[in-house]
Each structure stands twice: as structure tokens, then as C-alpha cells.
Amino acid sequence: MEKEKQSPRSIAEEERTAPGIPPLVDTHCHVHADDYGAETPAVVARAVQAGVVRMLVIGSDIRTSRLAVEAAEQFASSGVFAAVGIHPHEAATEPSCSVEGKGIPEALRELSSHPRVAAIGETGLDYHYDHSPREQQRNSFREHIRFSAETGKPLVVHGRESYDDLRRILREARGERIRAVVHCFSGTEEDARDFLEMGYFLSFGGPLTFPKNDALRALFRELPEEHILLETDSPWLTPHPFRGKRNEPMHVGLVYEKAAEIRGVPFASFAAAMEANAARLFGWGTERTMGDRTS
Ligand SMILES: [Zn+2]
Ligand SMILES: [Zn+2]
């Protein structure tokens, strides 16, 4: 807490934390007991204090999906929802969905029916780390696409150095008519065009603020507003100038500031558009829960 008090605050940040400030949404964070332990309630409280009214807490395997659902229950009055799924890193450790035809694990099915589960994921393909064999990642991804179609809940997609395969597999599955967000988008203009053409959202976080990411900012500037989401991916990808420290949803405002600045639009109207986009995809409405904004 000491460090926060000492850190410089921008004018926009002062405005945001004043009464009547636009509500913020963090569409992708891992705020559960595995990553924050006993600090989780304080992390959620700091986010609320910073104007965050919705947080989507993401599961990466069955255990953390359960923790995400628990967080969504515990912090329901703070606008926390959950996504449940198997991250491509874990595809090999959950063989029941990485072997074609075996389907989604029963435990995940049960979790997905919880009323505070707003999405399926994160799933996808990570060819940068290759923690699981690529074929198993692809099988798991296909199972999640089918599961998203079956549950009607949108898909949270993770990709790294794998966008060609992501696009190909999503195109093959177009008959499933799923809704999806490609989180922490890091692809090319052609990738972006293809995902938009399929009707999906692209989500952006801390990398938008990193000094050397001019190409990403140039791409971001041209995207249609109604297909953008913003996120932190906490505890990772901390926005500038706090890069290198653990990330928290309270920092999502830094992503919003940079995003509005890049696009040359007023902060408040941009924030309202982002809130509407998230509500449209995740179906969680925009009503305020009592006590959200009190300290
Ligand atoms: Zn991810
Ligand atoms: Zn994530």
C-alpha cells in the first residue's frame, strides 16, 4: 500500500477515481487463490476502488477453474465472473480433452453450468512455449470450441505464435456459430481482419502501453470500436510504468488511458463503449451492484 501512495498518478487517473467516473471492465485476469493467495480479497477491493465494475477471472485447468468459480461466488457483489477451461499449456495434463473424441472432462462440465460462469476458456494454442504437444493442444482447442457451442457461452482464446492454426481451426468450426474473444491479441493486420470477419472480439492489455509496441498501437487504432475489449491478464503483463511488478486488475485503467489516447477519443465515451462490448459478449448486463464504489 505504501508504494501505491507514493506512485505518481496521472490527471486522468484522478478524474477516474472521482465520483461519477466511467466504470471499467477487466475482461481477463487470474485473480484467484492460486495466484494471489490470502491477498485475493485486497486485490479485488483495490480494483473496485479504482473503478473496476466487472472482472472475468479465468481458469487454466480444472483446479484453477474451480478457484475462478469460487472467486466469482465470493466476490459476486464486486462484479466478478468466471471462465472455465483448459489452457493450451495444460492440454497434455488433462488427457480427457486432448485425445480427440473423449470430450470435455466431467468436472469442467459441472463447473460450466454455474450461473456466474460467463465464458469457456482460456483455451487455444501456444507454440511459443509448447508446454503440451501441438496435436494435443489442437484437439483440446477443438473440444473447447464444441463445448462453447453446446453451452452457448463465449470462448476465451489464447494464442502465441500460433495464429495461422487458430484461424484455420476456427474457420473449420464456423458451423458451430460460436462467439469468441482472442485475448491479448498479438497478431498481424491480416490476423485481425480474419478474426473480425468471423465476428470475434480482439482484447488488448499491458502490451499496448509498452514503449516499443508502435506496430500494435498502429493496428489497434484502426480497429472497429465494437469489436474491442480491454484486459490486464493479471498477474502478468503489467502495464507501463509498473512493468516488472505483479499485475492487478486495478491497473486496467492504464490500459484504458492508453487505448483512448491512441484512438484520440474521450476517455468516458470509450470506457462506456468497452463496458457495452463486454456486456454484449459475456451477457452480464451493466447494472451496478450495491457497494461497488464505496471504500
Ligand atoms: Zn492467455
Ligand atoms: Zn490468461
CSV table of N, CA and C in Angstrom, one decimal, residues 100-101 139 141-151 176 178:
chain,number,residue,atom,x,y,z
A,100,GLU,N,-8.7,-36.8,-29.1
A,100,GLU,CA,-9.8,-36.5,-29.9
A,100,GLU,C,-11.0,-37.5,-29.6
A,101,GLY,N,-12.1,-36.9,-29.4
A,101,GLY,CA,-13.3,-37.7,-29.2
A,101,GLY,C,-13.7,-38.0,-27.8
A,139,ASN,N,-6.4,-30.6,-30.4
A,139,ASN,CA,-7.5,-31.4,-30.0
A,139,ASN,C,-8.3,-30.8,-28.9
A,141,PHE,N,-8.3,-27.6,-28.1
A,141,PHE,CA,-9.0,-26.4,-28.6
A,141,PHE,C,-10.3,-26.7,-29.3
A,142,ARG,N,-10.2,-27.8,-30.2
A,142,ARG,CA,-11.4,-28.2,-30.9
A,142,ARG,C,-12.6,-28.6,-29.9
A,143,GLU,N,-12.2,-29.3,-28.9
A,143,GLU,CA,-13.2,-29.7,-27.9
A,143,GLU,C,-13.8,-28.5,-27.2
A,144,HIS,N,-13.0,-27.5,-26.9
A,144,HIS,CA,-13.5,-26.3,-26.3
A,144,HIS,C,-14.4,-25.5,-27.2
A,145,ILE,N,-14.1,-25.5,-28.5
A,145,ILE,CA,-15.0,-24.9,-29.5
A,145,ILE,C,-16.4,-25.5,-29.5
A,146,ARG,N,-16.3,-26.9,-29.5
A,146,ARG,CA,-17.6,-27.6,-29.5
A,146,ARG,C,-18.4,-27.3,-28.2
A,147,PHE,N,-17.6,-27.3,-27.1
A,147,PHE,CA,-18.2,-27.0,-25.8
A,147,PHE,C,-18.8,-25.6,-25.7
A,148,SER,N,-18.2,-24.7,-26.3
A,148,SER,CA,-18.7,-23.3,-26.3
A,148,SER,C,-20.0,-23.3,-27.1
A,149,ALA,N,-20.0,-24.0,-28.2
A,149,ALA,CA,-21.3,-24.0,-29.0
A,149,ALA,C,-22.4,-24.7,-28.2
A,150,GLU,N,-22.0,-25.8,-27.5
A,150,GLU,CA,-23.0,-26.6,-26.7
A,150,GLU,C,-23.6,-25.8,-25.6
A,151,THR,N,-22.7,-25.0,-24.9
A,151,THR,CA,-23.2,-24.3,-23.7
A,151,THR,C,-23.7,-22.9,-24.0
A,176,GLU,N,-20.3,-24.1,-36.1
A,176,GLU,CA,-20.7,-24.1,-34.7
A,176,GLU,C,-21.2,-22.8,-34.2
A,178,ILE,N,-20.0,-20.1,-32.9
A,178,ILE,CA,-19.6,-19.6,-31.5
A,178,ILE,C,-19.3,-18.1,-31.5
